[in-house]
Every structure is written in structure tokens, then in C-alpha cells.
Coordinates of C-alpha atoms in Angstrom, one line a residue:
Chain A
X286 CA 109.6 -93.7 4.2
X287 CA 105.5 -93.7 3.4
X288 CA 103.9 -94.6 0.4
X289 CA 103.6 -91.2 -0.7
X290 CA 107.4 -90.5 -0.6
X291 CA 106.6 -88.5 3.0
X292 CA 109.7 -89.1 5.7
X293 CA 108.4 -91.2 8.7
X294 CA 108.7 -90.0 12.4
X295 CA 111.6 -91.3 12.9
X296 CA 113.5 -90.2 9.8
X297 CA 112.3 -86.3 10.6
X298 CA 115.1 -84.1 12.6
X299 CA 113.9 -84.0 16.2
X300 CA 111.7 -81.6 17.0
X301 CA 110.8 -80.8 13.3
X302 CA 114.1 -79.1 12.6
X303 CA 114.8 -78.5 9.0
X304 CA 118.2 -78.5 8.5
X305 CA 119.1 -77.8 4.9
X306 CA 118.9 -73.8 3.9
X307 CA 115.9 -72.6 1.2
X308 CA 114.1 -75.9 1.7
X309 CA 110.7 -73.5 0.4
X310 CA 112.2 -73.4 -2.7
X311 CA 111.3 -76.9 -3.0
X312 CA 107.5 -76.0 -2.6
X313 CA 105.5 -75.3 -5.8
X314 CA 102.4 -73.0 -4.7
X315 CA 100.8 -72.1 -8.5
X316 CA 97.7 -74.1 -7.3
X317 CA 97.1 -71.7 -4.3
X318 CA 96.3 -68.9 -6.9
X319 CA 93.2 -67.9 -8.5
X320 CA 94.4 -64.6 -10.2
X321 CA 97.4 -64.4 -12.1
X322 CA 99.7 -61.6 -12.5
X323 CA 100.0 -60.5 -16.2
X324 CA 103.4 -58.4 -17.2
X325 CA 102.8 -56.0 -20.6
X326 CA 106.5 -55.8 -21.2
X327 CA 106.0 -52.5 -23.5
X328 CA 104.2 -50.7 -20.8
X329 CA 107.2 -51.7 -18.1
X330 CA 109.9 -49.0 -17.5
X331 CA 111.9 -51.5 -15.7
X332 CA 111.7 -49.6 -12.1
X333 CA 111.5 -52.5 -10.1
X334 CA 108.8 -51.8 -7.7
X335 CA 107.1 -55.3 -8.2
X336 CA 110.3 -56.8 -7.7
X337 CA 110.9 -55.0 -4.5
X338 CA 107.5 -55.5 -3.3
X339 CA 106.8 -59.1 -4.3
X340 CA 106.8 -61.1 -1.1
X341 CA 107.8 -64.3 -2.3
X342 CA 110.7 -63.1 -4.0
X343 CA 109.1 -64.8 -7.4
X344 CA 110.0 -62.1 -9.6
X345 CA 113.6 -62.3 -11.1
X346 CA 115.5 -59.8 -12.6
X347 CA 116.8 -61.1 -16.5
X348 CA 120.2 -59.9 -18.0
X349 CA 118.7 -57.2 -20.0
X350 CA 117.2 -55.7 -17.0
X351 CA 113.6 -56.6 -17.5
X352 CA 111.5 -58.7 -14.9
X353 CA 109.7 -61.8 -14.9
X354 CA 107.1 -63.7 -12.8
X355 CA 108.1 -67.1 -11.4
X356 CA 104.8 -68.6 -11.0
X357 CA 106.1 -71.7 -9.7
X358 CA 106.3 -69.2 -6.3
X359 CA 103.7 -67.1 -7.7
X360 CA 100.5 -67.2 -5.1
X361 CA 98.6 -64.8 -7.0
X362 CA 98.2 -62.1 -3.6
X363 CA 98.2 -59.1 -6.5
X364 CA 100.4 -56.8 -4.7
X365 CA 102.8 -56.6 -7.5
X366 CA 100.1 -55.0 -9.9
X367 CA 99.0 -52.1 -7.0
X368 CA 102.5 -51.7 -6.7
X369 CA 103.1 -51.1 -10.3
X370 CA 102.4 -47.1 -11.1
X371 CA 102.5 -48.0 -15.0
X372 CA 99.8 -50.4 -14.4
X373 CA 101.4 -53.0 -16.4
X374 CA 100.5 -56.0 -14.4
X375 CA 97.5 -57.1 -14.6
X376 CA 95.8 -59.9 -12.9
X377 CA 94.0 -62.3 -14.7
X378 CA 91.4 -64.8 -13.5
X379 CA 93.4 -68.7 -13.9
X380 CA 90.9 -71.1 -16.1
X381 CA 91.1 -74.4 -16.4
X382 CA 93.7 -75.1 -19.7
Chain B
X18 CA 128.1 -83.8 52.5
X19 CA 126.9 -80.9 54.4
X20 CA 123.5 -80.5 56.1
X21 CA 121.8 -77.8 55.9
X22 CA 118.3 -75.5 57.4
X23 CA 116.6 -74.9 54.2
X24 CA 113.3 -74.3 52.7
X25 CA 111.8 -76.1 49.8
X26 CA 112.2 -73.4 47.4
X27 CA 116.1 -72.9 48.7
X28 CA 116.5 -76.3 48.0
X29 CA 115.5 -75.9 44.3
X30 CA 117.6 -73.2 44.0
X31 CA 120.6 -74.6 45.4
X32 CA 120.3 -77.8 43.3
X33 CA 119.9 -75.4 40.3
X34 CA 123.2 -74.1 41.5
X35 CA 124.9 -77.1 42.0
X36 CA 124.0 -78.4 38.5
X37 CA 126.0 -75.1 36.7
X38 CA 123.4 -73.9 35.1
X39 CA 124.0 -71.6 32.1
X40 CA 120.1 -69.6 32.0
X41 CA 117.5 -68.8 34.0
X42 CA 115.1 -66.5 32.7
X43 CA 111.6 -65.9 35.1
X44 CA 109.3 -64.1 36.5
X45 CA 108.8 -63.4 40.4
X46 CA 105.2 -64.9 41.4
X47 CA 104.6 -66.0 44.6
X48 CA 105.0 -68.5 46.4
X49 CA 108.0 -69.6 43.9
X50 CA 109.5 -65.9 44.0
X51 CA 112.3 -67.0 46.8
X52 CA 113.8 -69.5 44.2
X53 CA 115.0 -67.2 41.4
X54 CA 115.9 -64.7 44.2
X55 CA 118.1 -67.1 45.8
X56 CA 119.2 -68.0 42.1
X57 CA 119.6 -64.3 41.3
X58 CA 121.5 -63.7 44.1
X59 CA 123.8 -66.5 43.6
X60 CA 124.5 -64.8 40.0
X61 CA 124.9 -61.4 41.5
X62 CA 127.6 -62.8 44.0
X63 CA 129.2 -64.5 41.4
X64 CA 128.9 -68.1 42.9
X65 CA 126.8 -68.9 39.8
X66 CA 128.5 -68.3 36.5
X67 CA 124.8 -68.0 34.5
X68 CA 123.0 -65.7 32.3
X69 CA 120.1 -64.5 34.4
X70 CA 117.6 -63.1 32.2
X71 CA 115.3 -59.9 33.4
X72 CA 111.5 -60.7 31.7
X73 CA 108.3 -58.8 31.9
X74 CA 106.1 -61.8 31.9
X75 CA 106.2 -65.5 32.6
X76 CA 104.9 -66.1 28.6
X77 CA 108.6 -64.2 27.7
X78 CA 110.3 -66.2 30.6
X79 CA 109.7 -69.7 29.0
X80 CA 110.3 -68.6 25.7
X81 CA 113.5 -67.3 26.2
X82 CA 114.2 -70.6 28.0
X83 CA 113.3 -72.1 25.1
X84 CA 115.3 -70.1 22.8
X85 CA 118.4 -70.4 25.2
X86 CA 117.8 -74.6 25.6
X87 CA 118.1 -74.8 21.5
X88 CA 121.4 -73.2 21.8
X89 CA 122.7 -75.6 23.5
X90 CA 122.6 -74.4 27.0
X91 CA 121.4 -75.6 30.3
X92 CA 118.3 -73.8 31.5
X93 CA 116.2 -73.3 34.2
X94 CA 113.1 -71.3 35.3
X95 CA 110.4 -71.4 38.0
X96 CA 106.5 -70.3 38.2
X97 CA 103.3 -71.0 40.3
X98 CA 99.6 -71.0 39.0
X99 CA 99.0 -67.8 37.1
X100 CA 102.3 -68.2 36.2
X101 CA 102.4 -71.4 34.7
X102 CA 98.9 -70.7 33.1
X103 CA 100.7 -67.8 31.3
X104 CA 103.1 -70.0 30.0
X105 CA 100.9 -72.4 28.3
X106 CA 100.9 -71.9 24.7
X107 CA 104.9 -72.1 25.0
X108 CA 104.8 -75.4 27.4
X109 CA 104.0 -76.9 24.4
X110 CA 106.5 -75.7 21.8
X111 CA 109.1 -76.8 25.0
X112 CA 108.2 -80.1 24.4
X113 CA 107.3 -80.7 21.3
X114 CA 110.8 -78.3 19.8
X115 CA 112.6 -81.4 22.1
X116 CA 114.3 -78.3 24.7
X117 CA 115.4 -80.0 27.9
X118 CA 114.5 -77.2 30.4
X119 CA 114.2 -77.7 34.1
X120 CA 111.2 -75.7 35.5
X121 CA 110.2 -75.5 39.5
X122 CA 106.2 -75.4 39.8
X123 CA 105.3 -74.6 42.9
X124 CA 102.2 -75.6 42.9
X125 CA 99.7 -73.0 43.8
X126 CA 95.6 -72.4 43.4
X127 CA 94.2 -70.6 39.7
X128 CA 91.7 -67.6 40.0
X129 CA 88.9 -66.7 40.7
X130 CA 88.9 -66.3 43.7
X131 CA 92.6 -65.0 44.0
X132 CA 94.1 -67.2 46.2
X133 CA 98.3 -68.0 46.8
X134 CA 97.3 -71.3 49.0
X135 CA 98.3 -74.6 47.8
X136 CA 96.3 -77.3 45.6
X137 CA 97.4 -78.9 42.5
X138 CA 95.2 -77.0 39.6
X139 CA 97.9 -75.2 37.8
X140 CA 99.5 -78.2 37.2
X141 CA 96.9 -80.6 36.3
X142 CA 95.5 -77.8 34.1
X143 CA 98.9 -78.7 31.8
X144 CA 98.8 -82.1 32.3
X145 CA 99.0 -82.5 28.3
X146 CA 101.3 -80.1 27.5
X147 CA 104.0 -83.1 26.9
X148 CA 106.3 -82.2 30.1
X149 CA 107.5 -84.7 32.2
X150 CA 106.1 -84.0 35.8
X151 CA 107.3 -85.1 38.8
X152 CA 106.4 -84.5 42.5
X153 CA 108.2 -83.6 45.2
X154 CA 106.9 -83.8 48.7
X155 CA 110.0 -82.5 51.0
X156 CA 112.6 -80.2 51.2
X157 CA 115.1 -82.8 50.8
X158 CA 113.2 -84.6 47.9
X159 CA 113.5 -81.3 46.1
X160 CA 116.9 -80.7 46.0
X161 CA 117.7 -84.2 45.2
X162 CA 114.5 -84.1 42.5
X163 CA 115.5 -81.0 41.0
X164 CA 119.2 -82.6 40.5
X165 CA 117.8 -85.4 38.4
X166 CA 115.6 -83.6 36.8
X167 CA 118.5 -82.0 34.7
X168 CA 119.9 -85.5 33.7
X169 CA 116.3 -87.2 33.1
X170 CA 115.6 -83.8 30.5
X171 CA 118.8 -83.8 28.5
X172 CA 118.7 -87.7 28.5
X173 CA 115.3 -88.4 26.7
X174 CA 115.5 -84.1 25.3
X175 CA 112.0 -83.3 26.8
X176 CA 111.2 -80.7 29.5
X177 CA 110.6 -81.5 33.1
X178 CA 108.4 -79.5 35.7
X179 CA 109.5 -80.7 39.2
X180 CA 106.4 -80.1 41.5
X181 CA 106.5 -78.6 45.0
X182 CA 103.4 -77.8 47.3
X183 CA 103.1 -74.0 48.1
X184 CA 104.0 -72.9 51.3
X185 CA 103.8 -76.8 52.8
X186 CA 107.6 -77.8 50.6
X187 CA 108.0 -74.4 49.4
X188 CA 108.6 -72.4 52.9
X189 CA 108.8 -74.9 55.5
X190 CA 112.6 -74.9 56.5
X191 CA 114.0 -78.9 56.9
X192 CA 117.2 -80.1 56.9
X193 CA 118.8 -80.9 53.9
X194 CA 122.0 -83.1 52.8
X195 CA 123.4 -81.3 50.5
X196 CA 126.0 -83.5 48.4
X197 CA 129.3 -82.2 47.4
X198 CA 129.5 -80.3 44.4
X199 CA 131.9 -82.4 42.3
X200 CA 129.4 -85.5 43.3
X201 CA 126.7 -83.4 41.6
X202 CA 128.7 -82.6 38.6
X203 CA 129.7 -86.0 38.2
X204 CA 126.3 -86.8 38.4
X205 CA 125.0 -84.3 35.9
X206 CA 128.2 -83.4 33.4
X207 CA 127.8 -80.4 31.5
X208 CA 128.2 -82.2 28.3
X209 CA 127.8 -80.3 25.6
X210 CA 124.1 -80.5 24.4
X211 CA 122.8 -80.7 21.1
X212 CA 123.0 -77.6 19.2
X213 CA 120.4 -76.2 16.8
X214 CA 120.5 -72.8 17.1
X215 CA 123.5 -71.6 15.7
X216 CA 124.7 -69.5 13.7
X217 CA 127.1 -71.8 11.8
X218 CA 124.1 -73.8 11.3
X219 CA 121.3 -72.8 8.5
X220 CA 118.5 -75.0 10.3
X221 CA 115.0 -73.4 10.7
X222 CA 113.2 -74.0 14.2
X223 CA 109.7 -74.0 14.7
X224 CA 108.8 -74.3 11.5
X225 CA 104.8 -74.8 10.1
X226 CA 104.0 -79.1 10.2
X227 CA 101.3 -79.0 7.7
X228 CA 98.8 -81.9 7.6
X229 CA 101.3 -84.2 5.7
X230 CA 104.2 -83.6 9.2
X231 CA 102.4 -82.2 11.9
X232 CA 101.5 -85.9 13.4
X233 CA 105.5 -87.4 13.1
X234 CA 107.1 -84.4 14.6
X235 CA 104.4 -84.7 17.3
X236 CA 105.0 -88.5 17.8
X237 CA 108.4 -87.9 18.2
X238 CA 107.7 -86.1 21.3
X239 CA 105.0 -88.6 22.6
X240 CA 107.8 -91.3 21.9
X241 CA 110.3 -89.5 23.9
X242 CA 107.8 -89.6 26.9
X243 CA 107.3 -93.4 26.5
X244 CA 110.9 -94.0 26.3
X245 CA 111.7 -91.5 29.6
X246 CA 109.9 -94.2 31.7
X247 CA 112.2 -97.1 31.5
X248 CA 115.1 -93.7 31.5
X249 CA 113.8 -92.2 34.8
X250 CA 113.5 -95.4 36.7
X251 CA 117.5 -95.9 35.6
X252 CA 118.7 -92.3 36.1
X253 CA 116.7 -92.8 39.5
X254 CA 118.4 -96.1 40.4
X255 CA 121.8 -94.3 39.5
X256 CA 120.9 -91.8 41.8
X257 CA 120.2 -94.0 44.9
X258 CA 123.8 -95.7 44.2
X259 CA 125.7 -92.6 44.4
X260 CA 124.0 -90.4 46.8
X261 CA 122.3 -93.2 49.0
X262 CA 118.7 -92.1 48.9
X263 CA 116.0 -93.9 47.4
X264 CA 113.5 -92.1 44.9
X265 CA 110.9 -94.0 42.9
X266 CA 107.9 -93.2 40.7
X267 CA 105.4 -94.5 42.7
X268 CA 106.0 -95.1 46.9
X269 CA 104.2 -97.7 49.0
X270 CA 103.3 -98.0 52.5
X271 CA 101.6 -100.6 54.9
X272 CA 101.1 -102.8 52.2
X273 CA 101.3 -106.4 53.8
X274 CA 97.8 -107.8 53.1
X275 CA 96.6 -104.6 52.8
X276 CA 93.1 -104.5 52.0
X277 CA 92.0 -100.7 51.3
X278 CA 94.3 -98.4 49.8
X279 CA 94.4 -94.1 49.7
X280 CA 96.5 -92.5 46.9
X281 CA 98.0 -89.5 46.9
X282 CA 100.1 -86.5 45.4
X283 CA 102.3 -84.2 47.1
X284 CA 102.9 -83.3 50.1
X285 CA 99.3 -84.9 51.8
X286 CA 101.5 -88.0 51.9
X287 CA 103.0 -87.3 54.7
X288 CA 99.5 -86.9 56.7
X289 CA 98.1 -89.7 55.0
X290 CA 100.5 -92.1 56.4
X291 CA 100.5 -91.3 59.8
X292 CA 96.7 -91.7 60.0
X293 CA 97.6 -95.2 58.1
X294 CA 99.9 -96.0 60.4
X295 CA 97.0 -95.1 63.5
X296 CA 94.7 -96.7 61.6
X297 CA 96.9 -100.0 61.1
X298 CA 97.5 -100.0 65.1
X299 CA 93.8 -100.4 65.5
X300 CA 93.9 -103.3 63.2
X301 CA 92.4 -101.6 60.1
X302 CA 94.6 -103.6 57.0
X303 CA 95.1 -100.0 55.4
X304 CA 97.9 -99.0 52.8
X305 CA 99.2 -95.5 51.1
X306 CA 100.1 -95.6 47.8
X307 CA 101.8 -91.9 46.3
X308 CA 102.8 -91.1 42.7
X309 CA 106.0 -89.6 42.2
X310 CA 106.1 -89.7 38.4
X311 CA 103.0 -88.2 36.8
X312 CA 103.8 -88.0 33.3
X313 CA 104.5 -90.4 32.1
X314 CA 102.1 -91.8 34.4
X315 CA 103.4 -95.4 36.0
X316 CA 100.5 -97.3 34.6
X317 CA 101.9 -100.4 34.5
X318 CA 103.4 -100.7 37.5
X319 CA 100.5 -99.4 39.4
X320 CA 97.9 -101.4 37.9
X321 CA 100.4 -104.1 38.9
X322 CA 100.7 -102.8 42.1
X323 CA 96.7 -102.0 43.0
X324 CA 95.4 -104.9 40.7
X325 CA 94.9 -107.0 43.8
X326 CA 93.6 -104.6 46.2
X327 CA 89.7 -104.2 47.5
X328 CA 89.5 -100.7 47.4
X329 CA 91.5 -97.5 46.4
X330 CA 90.5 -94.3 47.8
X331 CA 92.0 -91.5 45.2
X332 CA 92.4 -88.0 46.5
X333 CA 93.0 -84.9 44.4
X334 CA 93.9 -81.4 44.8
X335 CA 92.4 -80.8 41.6
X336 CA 89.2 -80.9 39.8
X337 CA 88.1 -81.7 36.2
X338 CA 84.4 -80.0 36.4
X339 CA 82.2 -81.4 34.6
X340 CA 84.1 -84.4 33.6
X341 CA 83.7 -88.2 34.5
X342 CA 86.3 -87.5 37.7
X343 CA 89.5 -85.5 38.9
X344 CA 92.5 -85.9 37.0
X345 CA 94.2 -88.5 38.9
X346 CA 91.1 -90.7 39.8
X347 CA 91.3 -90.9 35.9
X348 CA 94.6 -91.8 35.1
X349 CA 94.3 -94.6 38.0
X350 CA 90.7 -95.5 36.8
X351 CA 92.6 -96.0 32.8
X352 CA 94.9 -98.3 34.3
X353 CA 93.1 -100.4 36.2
X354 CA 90.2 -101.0 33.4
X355 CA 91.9 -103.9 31.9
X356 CA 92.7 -105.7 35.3
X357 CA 91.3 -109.1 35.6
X358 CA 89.4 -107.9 39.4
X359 CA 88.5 -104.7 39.3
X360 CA 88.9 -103.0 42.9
X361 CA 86.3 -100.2 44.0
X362 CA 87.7 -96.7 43.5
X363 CA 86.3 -93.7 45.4
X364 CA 87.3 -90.0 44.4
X365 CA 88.2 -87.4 46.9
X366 CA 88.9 -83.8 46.5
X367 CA 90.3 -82.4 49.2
X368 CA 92.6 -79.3 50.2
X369 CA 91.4 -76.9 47.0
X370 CA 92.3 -73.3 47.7
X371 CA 95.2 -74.3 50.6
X372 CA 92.7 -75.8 52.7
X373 CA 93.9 -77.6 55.3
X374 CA 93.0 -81.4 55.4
X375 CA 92.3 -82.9 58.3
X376 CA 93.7 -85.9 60.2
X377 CA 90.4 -86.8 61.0
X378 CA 89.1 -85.8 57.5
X379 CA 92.0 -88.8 56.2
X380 CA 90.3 -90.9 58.8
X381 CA 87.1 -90.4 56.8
X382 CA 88.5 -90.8 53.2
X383 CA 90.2 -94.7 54.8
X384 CA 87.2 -95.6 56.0
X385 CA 84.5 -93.9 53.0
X386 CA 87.1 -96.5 50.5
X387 CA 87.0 -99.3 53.0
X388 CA 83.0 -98.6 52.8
X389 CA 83.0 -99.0 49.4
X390 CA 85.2 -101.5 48.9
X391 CA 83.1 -103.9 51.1
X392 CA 79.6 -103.0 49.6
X393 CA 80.9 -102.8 46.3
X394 CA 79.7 -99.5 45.3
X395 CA 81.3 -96.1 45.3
X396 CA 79.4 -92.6 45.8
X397 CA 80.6 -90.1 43.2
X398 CA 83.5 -87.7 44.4
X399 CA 83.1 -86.7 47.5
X400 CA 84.4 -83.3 48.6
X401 CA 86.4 -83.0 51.8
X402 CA 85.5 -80.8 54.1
X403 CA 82.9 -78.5 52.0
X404 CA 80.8 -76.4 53.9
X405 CA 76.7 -77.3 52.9

């Protein structure tokens, strides 16, 4: 084990093998975005495009049937707000906070 | 035992048959195209219990070897020049995803101009694609090559490209002992092989190596490599004991205070040391010295071997244009750099393109290395037998 908490040749599964399932799930990818999608819950009708179209799988479904936006898995590609027909995703530019 | 009449590329196959192998997926090319015929019809008769695998391209050959190695399986393809140049981008993913594939390169000239004649540029041209490569340079050598090659792969987990001159191993019909069958499984147990691809198994192959993995997963395979050379020299020595032939990564001749040396590859060998053995009749103190093992390359050993000689005559069947030699002058040239007396080395290329090479032309290359060795300076790589 490195310094930076990074596995050393020898610890790795030959031949790079990962061998636990959803490993990506580990990997946090907010910094890869510039836009940000925006969700105007009144203007939503709940129909689930974004949700289907997302390809990150980082929008989740809530109890009541509404969506959210993960933006820990969130890269900011936009193709949940042209897939909305509502146009109730907006993306917004990310700023420094 | 049995003997047998068989070609080079008969002898591949039959090894390949002998070792029970579960795949073979390829593409017909020539001159390798009457191994995976004989191996096809040893499937179709049903005296090889194997999945043989139809492809449209040497590119989908390898990869589906690839794919059927990380199940587990035993595998085995073979290719020549165009071929093997085809499969490049996947020779490395073999190697580097650990799959312990067997492959039969018979070794064959690269366009332009088309040419099927022998010399060594398809193989040299994936010298760094992490495969282990050995060179055969007889019928007999093949079979018996071929047959380690399966235990030297799924002992270290890298692929292995056994070499074999076009037309001069590949269709020149020699007698061959052919061991028994058992002798050969014993030899090379189907054990079962380590099993990533599975479907009781959630692992993901051939996944991205960012920055932060990219260089350990690649050291693991440049540490496999390292390791296979003390590996090969035992799986070799095993071999000798059971089967009573000796195979070793780098062959000597004439060397009692032997003074000038010419190394060689392949198949040219055999002419080089019957001119040796001329030349030593008229008193000329002159040696052969052939690699067997090319990657890993025996630097050790050789420089241990060469350190003391005056002069080495290298000769290639392959060129490197535009760089400081040919590929094997270089490798030698590496190893010798840290010896305490340097000996003279002069290049050769020779035999590009299947052209024939001379005994007297070997006369030449002896004596152009025994020239350079006494006035201590070498000309730059002379080519055999060009025309002006």
C-alpha cells in the first residue's frame, strides 16, 4: 500500500481484474462537471424520461414517485434536460461556493 | 515413442493435439494455413475433443483466444506476418490480461512488396508486445517446443509465440519422435486454470487503468516475464529428464578457445554451423552462438557467455530502419555494454524476403567479424547479398 492509500502491484488482482461487483459506485465524478442539472419539481409530471435516459444511472426514483439527481454520479453531460419535454431541468453553470 | 515423416507445421499441430487442447480459434494465412487444417481436421475426426472456432479475421481470432483463455480453458492459435500484424493491438491485452495462450508464428516477410518467403519481421515487429518468444529451428524442435510452450504459459500466466521459419521448418518434412500421449499429459496436466470469466463470478476484465493503476497492472506483467526466465530454464530441464532431448535458451557450438563468434536465430543455424565446422577444419578458431529464448532475452547468460570473446558477428532477418541497428544486434549490443572487455560486434542482415543465404555468403559474415575483431573497428550493418 502507497502513500496515497493506492494498492501496490502486487496487491492488484492479476491482470487488473476487479473482482468485487459495482466497484464505480465507489467513484465520485461531481468534479468532472461544469454544468449542473437543475430539477423545477413543480414543472415535473413525474414521466421518467430523465430517469430512463440518464446514463449514469444518477437519478433515483423517491417513495412518492418524484426524481432526484445524485450528483455524486452526476457528470453534468445535460442529456437529462433535452430529454425532458417539460423542460424542467435546467443546466446551470457550477461556480466556485 | 513413434517416429514419424512430418512437416514443421504438422508437428505444431500434432503437439497441439497431444496437449488436449480445449480452443483454437484462427485464421488460414499462409505459410501457417496447414497447422489449423491439420488441427481442424483432427476436430472434425473427432481425435481432438476441442472447440474450433470459425473467424473472419486474425484481429477476431486472438481475441476470441483471449476471451476463451480467461475462462479457464486451454488455447491455441497460429498466424504468419500479415497475420500477426493484424493481431497486434490484442497481443497486447494477451499479455498484459495474464491469458496463457499458445500461438504458432510462422515466421513470414510484411508488405510491401507482398511476399510469403521467410525472414523474421513480423515477429520482431511485436517484440514488445509482452509475449514470450521462442525459436524453433526443426521439425522436431517444434513439436517438442510447442509441448512446453503450454506448461511455460500457464506456469508464469503469460502468452507464448513459438517461432518457426516459413517454408525452411514450416514445410520441410523430417522425422519426428513423437512421445506417447500419456508422457505428454503427464507432462502438461490439464489442471484446471484460473478462472476469471465466469458467470458465478461478478469480476470485470479489461477494465480502464487510469493514471493512478495503469503502471502496476502493467508491472505485473513485466514481472511475470522476469520471473519465466529462471521458469523456462526449469520447465526446460524437466523436459530433457523425461523425454531425453536437450533444449536451452541459448545453444553453443565450436566454442573451445574460440575467438570470433556468429549469432544467429532460426533456422540459419543450421547453415551457420556447417560453414563453422569447414571453417574450424581450416584452422579458423570460429564458434556459433543461437538464441532460443527471445523474450525474455538471456542477457545474462550471454553476456556471460560472449563476455570473453574477440568478435561477434550478429545476423538478423530483420531490420529496425532508421534505428542504431537490427533488433537482435541490439539486444546483444545492451548486454554486453557493461562487460569489463568489450568484444567487437558487426551487424548482418541477411535472408530478408526468403532470400536464400549463402554458404559462401556465411563464409563472408566469419570472416567480415574475424576482420573486425582484429582491427578493432566494425563497418555499420552490412547487407548480405544486396544487389548495388
Amino acid at each position: 500500500m502507497s502513500k496515497q492509500g493506492l494498492k501496490g502491484w502486487k496487491e492488484i488482482p492479476e491482470g487488473g481484474t476487479v473482482e468485487e461487483p459495482g466497484s464505480s459506485a465507489q467513484f465520485n465524478v461531481q468534479s468532472w462537471r461544469t454544468y449542473r442539472p437543475e430539477l423545477d419539481k413543480k414543472k415535473c409530471t413525474k414521466c421518467g424520461m430523465c430517469w430512463l435516459y440518464c446514463p449514469e444511472a444518477a437519478i433515483k426514483i423517491l417513495d412518492d414517485g418524484s426524481y432526484e439527481i445524485n450528483l455524486t454520479y452526476c457528470k453534468g453531460c445535460g442529456i437529462c434536460s433535452k430529454a425532458c419535454a417539460l423542460k424542467a431541468i435546467t443546466m446551470v453553470k457550477e461556480e466556485k461556493s | 515413442m513413434k517416429r514419424m515423416g512430418l512437416s514443421g507445421n504438422y508437428a505444431a499441430a500434432y503437439a497441439v493435439k497431444m496437449a488436449d487442447v480445449d480452443v483454437i480459434a484462427a485464421y488460414p494465412i499462409t505459410p501457417q494455413t496447414t497447422i489449423v487444417e491439420k488441427l481442424s481436421e483432427f476436430v472434425a475426426n473427432g481425435e481432438l475433443d476441442a472447440e474450433y472456432i470459425n473467424v473472419e479475421s486474425e484481429h477476431s481470432a486472438l481475441s476470441a483466444c483471449v476471451g476463451a483463455s480467461l475462462t479457464g480453458a486451454r488455447v491455441f492459435t497460429a498466424t504468419s506476418s500479415q497475420g500477426l500484424a493484424y493481431m497486434h493491438e490484442v497481443l497486447f491485452m494477451a499479455s498484459a490480461l495474464r491469458t496463457p495462450i499458445v500461438m504458432a508464428n510462422v515466421n513470414r516477410a510484411l508488405s510491401a512488396p507482398l511476399n510469403i518467403w521467410n525472414d523474421h519481421s513480423d515477429a520482431m515487429a511485436e517484440r514488445d508486445s509482452g509475449w514470450i518468444q521462442l525459436w524453433a529451428s526443426s521439425a522436431q524442435e517444434v513439436f517438442d517446443t510447442t509441448v512446453e510452450a503450454f506448461k511455460i504459459a500457464e506456469d508464469v500466466q503469460l502468452p507464448v509465440m513459438v517461432n518457426l521459419d516459413g517454408y525452411i521448418v514450416s514445410h520441410t518434412y523430417e522425422p519426428v519422435n513423437i512421445p506417447d500421449e500419456e508422457e505428454v499429459r503427464k507432462y502438461i496436466p490439464s489442471k484446471p486454470m484460473k478462472n476469471r470469466l465466469s458467470p458465478s463470478l461478478a469480476y470485470s476484465i479489461g477494465v480502464v487503468g487510469p493514471p493512478e493503476y495503469y503502471f502496476e497492472m502493467k508491472y505485473q506483467a513485466i514481472d511475470a516475464m522476469e520471473r519465466s526466465r529462471v521458469r523456462i530454464r526449469e520447465i526446460e530441464s524437466d523436459f530433457n529428464k523425461r523425454f531425453g532431448r536437450s533444449y536451452d535458451d541459448i545453444y553453443t557450438y565450436f566454442m573451445d578457445d574460440v575467438e570470433y563468434v556468429l549469432l544467429t536465430m532460426g533456422s540459419m543455424t543450421g547453415t551457420a554451423r556447417v560453414v563453422a565446422e569447414s571453417l574450424r577444419s581450416r584452422g579458423e578458431k570460429v564458434g556459433v552462438v543461437a538464441i532460443r529464448t527471445f523474450r525474455p532475452f538471456p542477457s545474462e547468460r550471454l553476456a556471460g557467455i560472449l563476455g570473453d570473446v574477440g568478435g561477434i558477428g550478429i545476423m538478423d532477418r530483420a531490420t529496425t530502419p532508421g534505428g542504431s541497428s537490427s533488433p537482435l544486434y541490439e539486444d546483444v549490443a545492451s548486454c554486453l555494454y557493461s562487460v569489463q572487455k568489450r568484444p567487437i560486434l558487426q551487424g548482418f542482415v541477411a535472408g530478408l524476403g526468403g532470400r536464400d543465404v549463402s554458404i559462401g555468403e556465411f563464409e563472408m559474415m566469419f570472416m567480415a567479424t574475424k576482420e573486425a575483431a582484429k582491427s578493432g573497428r566494425s563497418k555499420p550493418s552490412i547487407y548480405v547479398g544486396l544487389r548495388g
